[in-house]
Amino acid sequence: MTGLLWRPLRRLTGSLRWKIALTTTAVCCAVAAVLGVLVHNVVARQISGEVRKDVDRDLENALAAYQYGTTIGAANSALDPPALPAALRALVARGETGSMVGSLDGKPVMWAAGPADHSALAVWQPYGDTRDRLRDIDTAILASSALAAGLVALAGLFLANRISKRLATTAAVARRISAGDLDARVGLAKGPGRDEGGEQDEVRDVAVALDSMAASLQERLEAEKRFTADVAHELRTPLTGSLAAAALLPEGRPKEMINDRLQALHLLTEDLLEISRLDSGVERAELAHVELGRAVERIVAGSRSAASVVVVRDAVVLTDRRRLDRIMANLLANAEKHGRPPVQITVEGPVVAVRDHGPGYPADLIEHGPQRFRTGDPGRGRGHGLGLTIVLGQAAVLEIALDFANAADGGAVTTLRLPIGKLTPGS
């Protein structure tokens, strides 16, 4: 039970705002304690000194009267009183005079004593009121320290809360940018590095730097997208004409080689156009309920692939049939081109696993995901490295979770987790 209560408290006090507030409060309490002790000592020495002066004066008068043989008649003086503190009695025995706080009849008094022949002549004054004054002063010091610590803690929490909120906002924007939302901005309108009073503001520096980085990154990616789309569109027209012209060539090996290369260039152009559409965010899925196991079997049969399909458990998923076909076709083509048979596809509920028995995925692809124009194996076969990139883009449109890994006994494994949900009206 204690552990359950301690965990939330530790999470709470582990935040930046509480760390700043607790640190500020601790420093304030330490300063208040030191100042309180100093004030107490100074005031106690001053008040006690006043009482000690009075009792020392009474002692001088009593000793003078004793030396002149005058009878000691004061009510607050006596020779060798039984209540005289032992320390003060020992001091008088050495021929010295002194004073100290003690008690008489259960009440606090200030004693002063000096040698009178072989006896100790002592005087005293009540010390109860003085002790009460010191106690009241200590109470006032403690109350003032507690009030000051509370006010400083509130001020520290307020300031820390402002800093923490701005940092949390900046962190949230950074996470959105990492997730692909390049339009996300912290949005601080004032100049970099200055707060409302013109002072240096490091939190603003971080926020402005993040906004600047996001804007620069967005500009570069937009330029890359425009370049990809423009190149693909510019290639499409002359490529279509080249294909038509190649069809007029006489039959033979030269014609086959030209057609082969033109077809490869045509596929590259279509892939680039598809990627540009995916990058632009204009692609919208036409969702429908699909029996996943049957759909995968149909895709494999239509591709004329030698891959085997095992449906452990079928499930009805919400997806776009055409886009699912595209994803599976690209995964099968990648497995057959860069892997080795047998290629196995397993359907278990809404999860599809595509596995080959080749060298597996490169470590860089597993860690960072597919990258354009990188097949991961330049020496094996042909390809421009866009197949898995298209798979990644189409999966994002369909909200399919993708996982690229290598099997323990060799071979690449791609796992798709399709969403299951009710079909909303108008989808």
PDB file of N, CA and C in Angstrom, residues 295-343:
ATOM      1  N   ALA A 295      -8.912 -12.399 -48.653  1.00  0.00           N
ATOM      2  CA  ALA A 295      -8.326 -11.331 -49.467  1.00  0.00           C
ATOM      3  C   ALA A 295      -6.854 -11.618 -49.750  1.00  0.00           C
ATOM      4  N   VAL A 296      -6.109 -12.088 -48.750  1.00  0.00           N
ATOM      5  CA  VAL A 296      -4.689 -12.394 -48.943  1.00  0.00           C
ATOM      6  C   VAL A 296      -4.527 -13.564 -49.921  1.00  0.00           C
ATOM      7  N   GLU A 297      -5.362 -14.579 -49.780  1.00  0.00           N
ATOM      8  CA  GLU A 297      -5.292 -15.718 -50.714  1.00  0.00           C
ATOM      9  C   GLU A 297      -5.555 -15.264 -52.145  1.00  0.00           C
ATOM     10  N   ARG A 298      -6.527 -14.385 -52.328  1.00  0.00           N
ATOM     11  CA  ARG A 298      -6.842 -13.886 -53.665  1.00  0.00           C
ATOM     12  C   ARG A 298      -5.689 -13.066 -54.236  1.00  0.00           C
ATOM     13  N   ILE A 299      -5.047 -12.237 -53.374  1.00  0.00           N
ATOM     14  CA  ILE A 299      -3.923 -11.407 -53.840  1.00  0.00           C
ATOM     15  C   ILE A 299      -2.767 -12.289 -54.289  1.00  0.00           C
ATOM     16  N   VAL A 300      -2.442 -13.307 -53.507  1.00  0.00           N
ATOM     17  CA  VAL A 300      -1.331 -14.192 -53.850  1.00  0.00           C
ATOM     18  C   VAL A 300      -1.631 -14.960 -55.135  1.00  0.00           C
ATOM     19  N   ALA A 301      -2.887 -15.425 -55.276  1.00  0.00           N
ATOM     20  CA  ALA A 301      -3.258 -16.163 -56.488  1.00  0.00           C
ATOM     21  C   ALA A 301      -3.187 -15.262 -57.717  1.00  0.00           C
ATOM     22  N   GLY A 302      -3.610 -14.003 -57.558  1.00  0.00           N
ATOM     23  CA  GLY A 302      -3.587 -13.078 -58.691  1.00  0.00           C
ATOM     24  C   GLY A 302      -2.186 -12.661 -59.082  1.00  0.00           C
ATOM     25  N   SER A 303      -1.247 -12.701 -58.143  1.00  0.00           N
ATOM     26  CA  SER A 303       0.125 -12.298 -58.451  1.00  0.00           C
ATOM     27  C   SER A 303       0.940 -13.421 -59.072  1.00  0.00           C
ATOM     28  N   ARG A 304       0.360 -14.620 -59.117  1.00  0.00           N
ATOM     29  CA  ARG A 304       1.048 -15.796 -59.646  1.00  0.00           C
ATOM     30  C   ARG A 304       2.356 -16.073 -58.901  1.00  0.00           C
ATOM     31  N   SER A 305       2.338 -15.738 -57.631  1.00  0.00           N
ATOM     32  CA  SER A 305       3.522 -15.968 -56.802  1.00  0.00           C
ATOM     33  C   SER A 305       3.513 -17.395 -56.272  1.00  0.00           C
ATOM     34  N   ALA A 306       4.701 -17.893 -55.969  1.00  0.00           N
ATOM     35  CA  ALA A 306       4.821 -19.239 -55.408  1.00  0.00           C
ATOM     36  C   ALA A 306       4.701 -19.231 -53.890  1.00  0.00           C
ATOM     37  N   ALA A 307       4.353 -18.095 -53.321  1.00  0.00           N
ATOM     38  CA  ALA A 307       4.250 -17.993 -51.859  1.00  0.00           C
ATOM     39  C   ALA A 307       3.099 -18.848 -51.343  1.00  0.00           C
ATOM     40  N   SER A 308       3.287 -19.406 -50.163  1.00  0.00           N
ATOM     41  CA  SER A 308       2.230 -20.193 -49.513  1.00  0.00           C
ATOM     42  C   SER A 308       1.504 -19.324 -48.502  1.00  0.00           C
ATOM     43  N   VAL A 309       0.205 -19.571 -48.358  1.00  0.00           N
ATOM     44  CA  VAL A 309      -0.632 -18.803 -47.438  1.00  0.00           C
ATOM     45  C   VAL A 309      -1.209 -19.746 -46.403  1.00  0.00           C
ATOM     46  N   VAL A 310      -1.038 -19.407 -45.134  1.00  0.00           N
ATOM     47  CA  VAL A 310      -1.613 -20.187 -44.033  1.00  0.00           C
ATOM     48  C   VAL A 310      -2.509 -19.257 -43.235  1.00  0.00           C
ATOM     49  N   VAL A 311      -3.819 -19.580 -43.197  1.00  0.00           N
ATOM     50  CA  VAL A 311      -4.772 -18.784 -42.426  1.00  0.00           C
ATOM     51  C   VAL A 311      -5.015 -19.502 -41.102  1.00  0.00           C
ATOM     52  N   VAL A 312      -4.352 -19.050 -40.057  1.00  0.00           N
ATOM     53  CA  VAL A 312      -4.529 -19.644 -38.726  1.00  0.00           C
ATOM     54  C   VAL A 312      -5.899 -19.280 -38.179  1.00  0.00           C
ATOM     55  N   ARG A 313      -6.252 -18.042 -38.327  1.00  0.00           N
ATOM     56  CA  ARG A 313      -7.561 -17.562 -37.864  1.00  0.00           C
ATOM     57  C   ARG A 313      -7.943 -16.362 -38.710  1.00  0.00           C
ATOM     58  N   ASP A 314      -9.091 -16.459 -39.367  1.00  0.00           N
ATOM     59  CA  ASP A 314      -9.521 -15.355 -40.224  1.00  0.00           C
ATOM     60  C   ASP A 314     -10.168 -14.256 -39.382  1.00  0.00           C
ATOM     61  N   ALA A 315     -10.226 -13.044 -39.950  1.00  0.00           N
ATOM     62  CA  ALA A 315     -10.845 -11.916 -39.252  1.00  0.00           C
ATOM     63  C   ALA A 315     -11.371 -10.939 -40.284  1.00  0.00           C
ATOM     64  N   VAL A 316     -12.411 -10.215 -39.916  1.00  0.00           N
ATOM     65  CA  VAL A 316     -12.963  -9.176 -40.776  1.00  0.00           C
ATOM     66  C   VAL A 316     -12.338  -7.849 -40.360  1.00  0.00           C
ATOM     67  N   VAL A 317     -11.658  -7.204 -41.297  1.00  0.00           N
ATOM     68  CA  VAL A 317     -10.979  -5.950 -40.993  1.00  0.00           C
ATOM     69  C   VAL A 317     -11.586  -4.832 -41.820  1.00  0.00           C
ATOM     70  N   LEU A 318     -11.277  -3.614 -41.403  1.00  0.00           N
ATOM     71  CA  LEU A 318     -11.767  -2.431 -42.102  1.00  0.00           C
ATOM     72  C   LEU A 318     -10.612  -1.845 -42.895  1.00  0.00           C
ATOM     73  N   THR A 319     -10.662  -1.985 -44.230  1.00  0.00           N
ATOM     74  CA  THR A 319      -9.524  -1.545 -45.030  1.00  0.00           C
ATOM     75  C   THR A 319      -9.974  -1.212 -46.441  1.00  0.00           C
ATOM     76  N   ASP A 320      -9.015  -0.787 -47.251  1.00  0.00           N
ATOM     77  CA  ASP A 320      -9.242  -0.475 -48.660  1.00  0.00           C
ATOM     78  C   ASP A 320      -8.657  -1.628 -49.482  1.00  0.00           C
ATOM     79  N   ARG A 321      -9.506  -2.347 -50.206  1.00  0.00           N
ATOM     80  CA  ARG A 321      -9.057  -3.539 -50.932  1.00  0.00           C
ATOM     81  C   ARG A 321      -7.926  -3.201 -51.915  1.00  0.00           C
ATOM     82  N   ARG A 322      -8.093  -2.120 -52.679  1.00  0.00           N
ATOM     83  CA  ARG A 322      -7.102  -1.784 -53.704  1.00  0.00           C
ATOM     84  C   ARG A 322      -5.751  -1.468 -53.072  1.00  0.00           C
ATOM     85  N   ARG A 323      -5.760  -0.710 -52.001  1.00  0.00           N
ATOM     86  CA  ARG A 323      -4.496  -0.345 -51.354  1.00  0.00           C
ATOM     87  C   ARG A 323      -3.873  -1.564 -50.665  1.00  0.00           C
ATOM     88  N   LEU A 324      -4.713  -2.430 -50.100  1.00  0.00           N
ATOM     89  CA  LEU A 324      -4.179  -3.657 -49.501  1.00  0.00           C
ATOM     90  C   LEU A 324      -3.522  -4.525 -50.570  1.00  0.00           C
ATOM     91  N   ASP A 325      -4.136  -4.591 -51.751  1.00  0.00           N
ATOM     92  CA  ASP A 325      -3.523  -5.326 -52.870  1.00  0.00           C
ATOM     93  C   ASP A 325      -2.140  -4.761 -53.188  1.00  0.00           C
ATOM     94  N   ARG A 326      -2.044  -3.445 -53.225  1.00  0.00           N
ATOM     95  CA  ARG A 326      -0.775  -2.791 -53.551  1.00  0.00           C
ATOM     96  C   ARG A 326       0.297  -3.123 -52.505  1.00  0.00           C
ATOM     97  N   ILE A 327      -0.091  -3.078 -51.227  1.00  0.00           N
ATOM     98  CA  ILE A 327       0.863  -3.376 -50.157  1.00  0.00           C
ATOM     99  C   ILE A 327       1.361  -4.809 -50.257  1.00  0.00           C
ATOM    100  N   MET A 328       0.428  -5.748 -50.374  1.00  0.00           N
ATOM    101  CA  MET A 328       0.823  -7.161 -50.419  1.00  0.00           C
ATOM    102  C   MET A 328       1.636  -7.473 -51.668  1.00  0.00           C
ATOM    103  N   ALA A 329       1.259  -6.893 -52.826  1.00  0.00           N
ATOM    104  CA  ALA A 329       2.008  -7.139 -54.060  1.00  0.00           C
ATOM    105  C   ALA A 329       3.444  -6.649 -53.930  1.00  0.00           C
ATOM    106  N   ASN A 330       3.633  -5.485 -53.329  1.00  0.00           N
ATOM    107  CA  ASN A 330       4.993  -4.965 -53.166  1.00  0.00           C
ATOM    108  C   ASN A 330       5.805  -5.815 -52.190  1.00  0.00           C
ATOM    109  N   LEU A 331       5.156  -6.287 -51.122  1.00  0.00           N
ATOM    110  CA  LEU A 331       5.878  -7.135 -50.161  1.00  0.00           C
ATOM    111  C   LEU A 331       6.280  -8.464 -50.803  1.00  0.00           C
ATOM    112  N   LEU A 332       5.377  -9.043 -51.594  1.00  0.00           N
ATOM    113  CA  LEU A 332       5.709 -10.291 -52.288  1.00  0.00           C
ATOM    114  C   LEU A 332       6.837 -10.080 -53.289  1.00  0.00           C
ATOM    115  N   ALA A 333       6.772  -8.956 -54.043  1.00  0.00           N
ATOM    116  CA  ALA A 333       7.827  -8.679 -55.022  1.00  0.00           C
ATOM    117  C   ALA A 333       9.172  -8.470 -54.323  1.00  0.00           C
ATOM    118  N   ASN A 334       9.143  -7.785 -53.195  1.00  0.00           N
ATOM    119  CA  ASN A 334      10.390  -7.548 -52.458  1.00  0.00           C
ATOM    120  C   ASN A 334      10.961  -8.857 -51.910  1.00  0.00           C
ATOM    121  N   ALA A 335      10.072  -9.738 -51.388  1.00  0.00           N
ATOM    122  CA  ALA A 335      10.537 -11.013 -50.829  1.00  0.00           C
ATOM    123  C   ALA A 335      11.136 -11.903 -51.912  1.00  0.00           C
ATOM    124  N   GLU A 336      10.512 -11.912 -53.085  1.00  0.00           N
ATOM    125  CA  GLU A 336      11.012 -12.774 -54.159  1.00  0.00           C
ATOM    126  C   GLU A 336      12.260 -12.203 -54.827  1.00  0.00           C
ATOM    127  N   LYS A 337      12.397 -10.860 -54.816  1.00  0.00           N
ATOM    128  CA  LYS A 337      13.535 -10.245 -55.484  1.00  0.00           C
ATOM    129  C   LYS A 337      14.780 -10.244 -54.599  1.00  0.00           C
ATOM    130  N   HIS A 338      14.590  -9.957 -53.322  1.00  0.00           N
ATOM    131  CA  HIS A 338      15.747  -9.788 -52.441  1.00  0.00           C
ATOM    132  C   HIS A 338      15.893 -10.937 -51.432  1.00  0.00           C
ATOM    133  N   GLY A 339      14.917 -11.808 -51.347  1.00  0.00           N
ATOM    134  CA  GLY A 339      15.011 -12.941 -50.428  1.00  0.00           C
ATOM    135  C   GLY A 339      15.188 -14.243 -51.193  1.00  0.00           C
ATOM    136  N   ARG A 340      14.884 -15.309 -50.505  1.00  0.00           N
ATOM    137  CA  ARG A 340      14.957 -16.642 -51.133  1.00  0.00           C
ATOM    138  C   ARG A 340      13.714 -17.440 -50.739  1.00  0.00           C
ATOM    139  N   PRO A 341      13.287 -18.339 -51.617  1.00  0.00           N
ATOM    140  CA  PRO A 341      12.119 -19.158 -51.277  1.00  0.00           C
ATOM    141  C   PRO A 341      12.477 -20.132 -50.160  1.00  0.00           C
ATOM    142  N   PRO A 342      11.474 -20.669 -49.459  1.00  0.00           N
ATOM    143  CA  PRO A 342      10.052 -20.397 -49.690  1.00  0.00           C
ATOM    144  C   PRO A 342       9.603 -19.088 -49.029  1.00  0.00           C
ATOM    145  N   VAL A 343       8.637 -18.423 -49.692  1.00  0.00           N
ATOM    146  CA  VAL A 343       7.999 -17.230 -49.133  1.00  0.00           C
ATOM    147  C   VAL A 343       6.694 -17.664 -48.477  1.00  0.00           C
TER     148      VAL A 343
END
